[in-house]
Amino acid sequence: MAVLDVDPLDPRRWHDDAVGNGDGGPDGGPDGGPGPGVGAGAAARPGGRGVSLAVAFTAAFALGGWKIGLQRLHDNSFFVHLTTGRWILDHGIPRHDMYSFSAPGTRFIAQSWLAELVYGALERSVGVIGIRLLMGVCSAMVMTALFRLALRCCNDRLRAAGLTLLAFAVVAAMWSERPLAFGLVGLAALVWMVEVPSSLMARSTVFALPVVMWLWANTHGSFALGYLYLGLHLGGRALDGARPTAGTRERALLRSGLVSFAVLFVNPYGISLITFPVGLLRRGGVLRDVVEWMSPDFHAQAGMAFAAFLTVAIVVLVGSSHRPSRRDLIVTLPFVLMSFWALRNLAIATIVMLPVVARAAARDRVAHEPDEVDEAPVANRFAGVVLVGLVGLAAIFTLQAVSQPSYDLRGYSVGAMRALVKQGSTSKDIFTTDANAGWLLAAHYPQFHVFMDDRYDMYPVSVINDYSKISAGDPSWAALLTKYHVKTVVWPRTRSLSQLLAQSPQWVRTYRDKSWVVYVRACPGCLA
């Protein structure tokens, strides 16, 4: 793909020092002049009355994000984080495992401790509905930022809306209440600071960037990708002729990035929290069996949504007269590759790619085109009516969320655990799936402990391997259950281990429903 062959610092270039911010003003171009399409992305025109169509579009995407974020709580990883949040409120920052009977006391870094603290505090102060409302705010912030960013970059409401709608489909498919939600907010803020130098946060990067990165690092390990993005941006700009040591904007980003990294060390775990992502990646051998670390399935919703976005992105980039700069290629290609490597990176890659694609989709403008002047009063009135309707829908969605149960527990062993409690089970150690263990801890800890949950970063590799063998019905399954003194198994009814337990005289089934079975040892005292 060709790269725009002009002086990178030429103020006439569409990708200037403002990286296509479309705002003009002091940071609009490398020489202080306006960028392309000045004012086209503004929410309302000077002298205009009423609500602009841009505001109505923005509100529509914010409402979509609000609706997605309000979904009922169901993610198994979230349940572990919620349980840890409760622990932090009662006992302080955890240092060792307290949930399992397979690896008790193992060193444990609650990398998302701040998010967990927020979960626990909201649950105790206003109930779990507070967590859903917070997720609604986070999702609305991300979608608002994406549309406004696309609008500033391509200077056309419909094109910006179309691209953002594709991005929305990817983010919505990947959205859950787990701490990655805070990571997406952090990434959106970082991309905004880089792509829109005229914004308030960008003009105060020496303060804003450290705050954003500290919050991000203490809520989710994806903060490392934020520094990768920033480094790729600075490297790409250097190839475009704007070296970090020379350009005012690049120098400010470099300085702020270094300050923010130094601030990260102020946390409960010190350097261990900073190196957490590296330690996790070293466990590639065990992560390959975790769904979110697998390559995306392009027959599933998230994979299809990303494939559609990527296809449109390629068509736009190839067919546009606004060819991507070296910086754009250097920034986007690694994130595209990471999206093919792990499902969890789809939303992250989409957020990084959106402004690049939006710039390529920008239509050329000349001064005083019809879209540059005030919108017609009829359009303003129509936008106002739409905005009122959107606010009404937001109120309806909120009331629905408040009035309905906040948990969606379909797929979890609710009935099986209720039966165990009713039977007065003397065994407090439960062997169950790592996903079901998350809910079990949230609902029954400390009464029950689990063999393993989804903290693949903490459990010894030997324990993870043993869990995999038992789960798969390996010939050693019975010996391994004996090794760990397992007396109670709560397992999906249709999986192979359930069939093996049914055929073994050492195990007795005490409960069965359409999804789950409970088996206990016929001679539990034999393990004493």
PDB file of N, CA and C in Angstrom, residues 61 143 146-147 150 158-174 301-316 346-347 349-351 353-354 357-358 361:
ATOM      1  N   PHE A  61     -25.370   7.048  19.703  1.00  0.00           N
ATOM      2  CA  PHE A  61     -24.303   6.089  20.038  1.00  0.00           C
ATOM      3  C   PHE A  61     -24.119   5.973  21.543  1.00  0.00           C
ATOM      4  N   MET A 143     -18.423   4.595  23.402  1.00  0.00           N
ATOM      5  CA  MET A 143     -19.101   4.770  22.125  1.00  0.00           C
ATOM      6  C   MET A 143     -19.198   6.248  21.740  1.00  0.00           C
ATOM      7  N   LEU A 146     -15.777   7.203  20.412  1.00  0.00           N
ATOM      8  CA  LEU A 146     -15.501   6.651  19.086  1.00  0.00           C
ATOM      9  C   LEU A 146     -16.214   7.445  17.990  1.00  0.00           C
ATOM     10  N   PHE A 147     -17.474   7.780  18.208  1.00  0.00           N
ATOM     11  CA  PHE A 147     -18.168   8.531  17.166  1.00  0.00           C
ATOM     12  C   PHE A 147     -17.585   9.929  17.004  1.00  0.00           C
ATOM     13  N   ALA A 150     -14.338   9.625  15.138  1.00  0.00           N
ATOM     14  CA  ALA A 150     -14.546   9.374  13.706  1.00  0.00           C
ATOM     15  C   ALA A 150     -15.059  10.624  13.010  1.00  0.00           C
ATOM     16  N   LEU A 158     -22.517  11.055   8.207  1.00  0.00           N
ATOM     17  CA  LEU A 158     -22.974   9.738   7.783  1.00  0.00           C
ATOM     18  C   LEU A 158     -21.825   8.746   7.686  1.00  0.00           C
ATOM     19  N   ARG A 159     -20.700   9.188   7.138  1.00  0.00           N
ATOM     20  CA  ARG A 159     -19.554   8.288   7.047  1.00  0.00           C
ATOM     21  C   ARG A 159     -19.034   7.939   8.437  1.00  0.00           C
ATOM     22  N   ALA A 160     -18.980   8.932   9.302  1.00  0.00           N
ATOM     23  CA  ALA A 160     -18.537   8.679  10.677  1.00  0.00           C
ATOM     24  C   ALA A 160     -19.489   7.719  11.379  1.00  0.00           C
ATOM     25  N   ALA A 161     -20.784   7.917  11.168  1.00  0.00           N
ATOM     26  CA  ALA A 161     -21.770   7.043  11.803  1.00  0.00           C
ATOM     27  C   ALA A 161     -21.664   5.615  11.280  1.00  0.00           C
ATOM     28  N   GLY A 162     -21.449   5.460   9.990  1.00  0.00           N
ATOM     29  CA  GLY A 162     -21.327   4.127   9.414  1.00  0.00           C
ATOM     30  C   GLY A 162     -20.133   3.377   9.962  1.00  0.00           C
ATOM     31  N   LEU A 163     -18.985   4.060  10.018  1.00  0.00           N
ATOM     32  CA  LEU A 163     -17.785   3.419  10.553  1.00  0.00           C
ATOM     33  C   LEU A 163     -17.936   3.121  12.036  1.00  0.00           C
ATOM     34  N   THR A 164     -18.524   4.053  12.770  1.00  0.00           N
ATOM     35  CA  THR A 164     -18.697   3.841  14.203  1.00  0.00           C
ATOM     36  C   THR A 164     -19.687   2.713  14.473  1.00  0.00           C
ATOM     37  N   LEU A 165     -20.677   2.583  13.613  1.00  0.00           N
ATOM     38  CA  LEU A 165     -21.646   1.497  13.782  1.00  0.00           C
ATOM     39  C   LEU A 165     -20.960   0.137  13.649  1.00  0.00           C
ATOM     40  N   LEU A 166     -20.035   0.019  12.707  1.00  0.00           N
ATOM     41  CA  LEU A 166     -19.272  -1.223  12.572  1.00  0.00           C
ATOM     42  C   LEU A 166     -18.401  -1.457  13.802  1.00  0.00           C
ATOM     43  N   ALA A 167     -17.753  -0.379  14.276  1.00  0.00           N
ATOM     44  CA  ALA A 167     -16.941  -0.501  15.488  1.00  0.00           C
ATOM     45  C   ALA A 167     -17.813  -0.853  16.690  1.00  0.00           C
ATOM     46  N   PHE A 168     -19.001  -0.272  16.736  1.00  0.00           N
ATOM     47  CA  PHE A 168     -19.943  -0.545  17.821  1.00  0.00           C
ATOM     48  C   PHE A 168     -20.276  -2.036  17.875  1.00  0.00           C
ATOM     49  N   ALA A 169     -20.476  -2.644  16.707  1.00  0.00           N
ATOM     50  CA  ALA A 169     -20.824  -4.069  16.663  1.00  0.00           C
ATOM     51  C   ALA A 169     -19.716  -4.919  17.275  1.00  0.00           C
ATOM     52  N   VAL A 170     -18.462  -4.553  17.026  1.00  0.00           N
ATOM     53  CA  VAL A 170     -17.340  -5.304  17.583  1.00  0.00           C
ATOM     54  C   VAL A 170     -17.274  -5.118  19.091  1.00  0.00           C
ATOM     55  N   VAL A 171     -17.317  -3.870  19.542  1.00  0.00           N
ATOM     56  CA  VAL A 171     -17.208  -3.582  20.975  1.00  0.00           C
ATOM     57  C   VAL A 171     -18.374  -4.205  21.734  1.00  0.00           C
ATOM     58  N   ALA A 172     -19.586  -4.116  21.170  1.00  0.00           N
ATOM     59  CA  ALA A 172     -20.761  -4.677  21.833  1.00  0.00           C
ATOM     60  C   ALA A 172     -20.651  -6.187  21.976  1.00  0.00           C
ATOM     61  N   ALA A 173     -20.118  -6.850  20.935  1.00  0.00           N
ATOM     62  CA  ALA A 173     -19.969  -8.308  20.987  1.00  0.00           C
ATOM     63  C   ALA A 173     -18.956  -8.733  22.038  1.00  0.00           C
ATOM     64  N   MET A 174     -17.982  -7.869  22.317  1.00  0.00           N
ATOM     65  CA  MET A 174     -16.931  -8.203  23.275  1.00  0.00           C
ATOM     66  C   MET A 174     -17.200  -7.639  24.663  1.00  0.00           C
ATOM     67  N   GLN A 301     -20.329 -14.283  16.626  1.00  0.00           N
ATOM     68  CA  GLN A 301     -20.774 -12.882  16.510  1.00  0.00           C
ATOM     69  C   GLN A 301     -19.608 -11.903  16.506  1.00  0.00           C
ATOM     70  N   ALA A 302     -18.705 -12.037  17.483  1.00  0.00           N
ATOM     71  CA  ALA A 302     -17.592 -11.094  17.573  1.00  0.00           C
ATOM     72  C   ALA A 302     -16.688 -11.196  16.352  1.00  0.00           C
ATOM     73  N   GLY A 303     -16.393 -12.420  15.918  1.00  0.00           N
ATOM     74  CA  GLY A 303     -15.533 -12.614  14.757  1.00  0.00           C
ATOM     75  C   GLY A 303     -16.139 -12.054  13.486  1.00  0.00           C
ATOM     76  N   MET A 304     -17.437 -12.278  13.294  1.00  0.00           N
ATOM     77  CA  MET A 304     -18.100 -11.750  12.096  1.00  0.00           C
ATOM     78  C   MET A 304     -18.138 -10.227  12.103  1.00  0.00           C
ATOM     79  N   ALA A 305     -18.391  -9.646  13.295  1.00  0.00           N
ATOM     80  CA  ALA A 305     -18.423  -8.186  13.392  1.00  0.00           C
ATOM     81  C   ALA A 305     -17.064  -7.589  13.054  1.00  0.00           C
ATOM     82  N   PHE A 306     -15.999  -8.205  13.585  1.00  0.00           N
ATOM     83  CA  PHE A 306     -14.661  -7.685  13.301  1.00  0.00           C
ATOM     84  C   PHE A 306     -14.291  -7.898  11.838  1.00  0.00           C
ATOM     85  N   ALA A 307     -14.686  -9.028  11.261  1.00  0.00           N
ATOM     86  CA  ALA A 307     -14.407  -9.277   9.845  1.00  0.00           C
ATOM     87  C   ALA A 307     -15.075  -8.220   8.974  1.00  0.00           C
ATOM     88  N   ALA A 308     -16.316  -7.832   9.333  1.00  0.00           N
ATOM     89  CA  ALA A 308     -17.008  -6.788   8.572  1.00  0.00           C
ATOM     90  C   ALA A 308     -16.280  -5.454   8.698  1.00  0.00           C
ATOM     91  N   PHE A 309     -15.876  -5.107   9.925  1.00  0.00           N
ATOM     92  CA  PHE A 309     -15.148  -3.853  10.126  1.00  0.00           C
ATOM     93  C   PHE A 309     -13.837  -3.859   9.367  1.00  0.00           C
ATOM     94  N   LEU A 310     -13.103  -4.966   9.441  1.00  0.00           N
ATOM     95  CA  LEU A 310     -11.805  -5.047   8.782  1.00  0.00           C
ATOM     96  C   LEU A 310     -11.952  -4.995   7.263  1.00  0.00           C
ATOM     97  N   THR A 311     -12.987  -5.636   6.735  1.00  0.00           N
ATOM     98  CA  THR A 311     -13.216  -5.610   5.287  1.00  0.00           C
ATOM     99  C   THR A 311     -13.478  -4.190   4.803  1.00  0.00           C
ATOM    100  N   VAL A 312     -14.357  -3.489   5.509  1.00  0.00           N
ATOM    101  CA  VAL A 312     -14.649  -2.102   5.139  1.00  0.00           C
ATOM    102  C   VAL A 312     -13.400  -1.245   5.278  1.00  0.00           C
ATOM    103  N   ALA A 313     -12.625  -1.484   6.333  1.00  0.00           N
ATOM    104  CA  ALA A 313     -11.394  -0.713   6.532  1.00  0.00           C
ATOM    105  C   ALA A 313     -10.434  -0.897   5.363  1.00  0.00           C
ATOM    106  N   ILE A 314     -10.267  -2.120   4.904  1.00  0.00           N
ATOM    107  CA  ILE A 314      -9.355  -2.384   3.792  1.00  0.00           C
ATOM    108  C   ILE A 314      -9.853  -1.717   2.518  1.00  0.00           C
ATOM    109  N   VAL A 315     -11.157  -1.824   2.256  1.00  0.00           N
ATOM    110  CA  VAL A 315     -11.735  -1.205   1.057  1.00  0.00           C
ATOM    111  C   VAL A 315     -11.535   0.305   1.085  1.00  0.00           C
ATOM    112  N   VAL A 316     -11.790   0.909   2.241  1.00  0.00           N
ATOM    113  CA  VAL A 316     -11.645   2.363   2.373  1.00  0.00           C
ATOM    114  C   VAL A 316     -10.183   2.779   2.200  1.00  0.00           C
ATOM    115  N   LEU A 346      -9.870  -7.968  19.959  1.00  0.00           N
ATOM    116  CA  LEU A 346     -10.696  -7.464  18.859  1.00  0.00           C
ATOM    117  C   LEU A 346     -11.160  -6.027  19.104  1.00  0.00           C
ATOM    118  N   ALA A 347     -11.725  -5.779  20.275  1.00  0.00           N
ATOM    119  CA  ALA A 347     -12.227  -4.432  20.564  1.00  0.00           C
ATOM    120  C   ALA A 347     -11.085  -3.428  20.620  1.00  0.00           C
ATOM    121  N   ALA A 349      -8.153  -3.538  19.000  1.00  0.00           N
ATOM    122  CA  ALA A 349      -7.690  -3.256  17.640  1.00  0.00           C
ATOM    123  C   ALA A 349      -8.673  -2.356  16.908  1.00  0.00           C
ATOM    124  N   THR A 350      -9.957  -2.552  17.133  1.00  0.00           N
ATOM    125  CA  THR A 350     -10.979  -1.731  16.464  1.00  0.00           C
ATOM    126  C   THR A 350     -10.877  -0.276  16.881  1.00  0.00           C
ATOM    127  N   ILE A 351     -10.687  -0.030  18.172  1.00  0.00           N
ATOM    128  CA  ILE A 351     -10.575   1.351  18.663  1.00  0.00           C
ATOM    129  C   ILE A 351      -9.347   2.037  18.072  1.00  0.00           C
ATOM    130  N   MET A 353      -7.843   1.310  15.227  1.00  0.00           N
ATOM    131  CA  MET A 353      -7.964   1.450  13.771  1.00  0.00           C
ATOM    132  C   MET A 353      -8.959   2.517  13.339  1.00  0.00           C
ATOM    133  N   LEU A 354      -9.983   2.763  14.149  1.00  0.00           N
ATOM    134  CA  LEU A 354     -11.094   3.623  13.715  1.00  0.00           C
ATOM    135  C   LEU A 354     -10.657   4.986  13.205  1.00  0.00           C
ATOM    136  N   VAL A 357      -8.989   4.737   9.710  1.00  0.00           N
ATOM    137  CA  VAL A 357      -9.949   4.453   8.640  1.00  0.00           C
ATOM    138  C   VAL A 357     -10.824   5.678   8.379  1.00  0.00           C
ATOM    139  N   ALA A 358     -11.201   6.376   9.450  1.00  0.00           N
ATOM    140  CA  ALA A 358     -12.047   7.564   9.285  1.00  0.00           C
ATOM    141  C   ALA A 358     -11.329   8.651   8.496  1.00  0.00           C
ATOM    142  N   ALA A 361     -11.530   7.839   4.958  1.00  0.00           N
ATOM    143  CA  ALA A 361     -12.887   7.984   4.430  1.00  0.00           C
ATOM    144  C   ALA A 361     -13.321   9.431   4.302  1.00  0.00           C
TER     145      ALA A 361
END
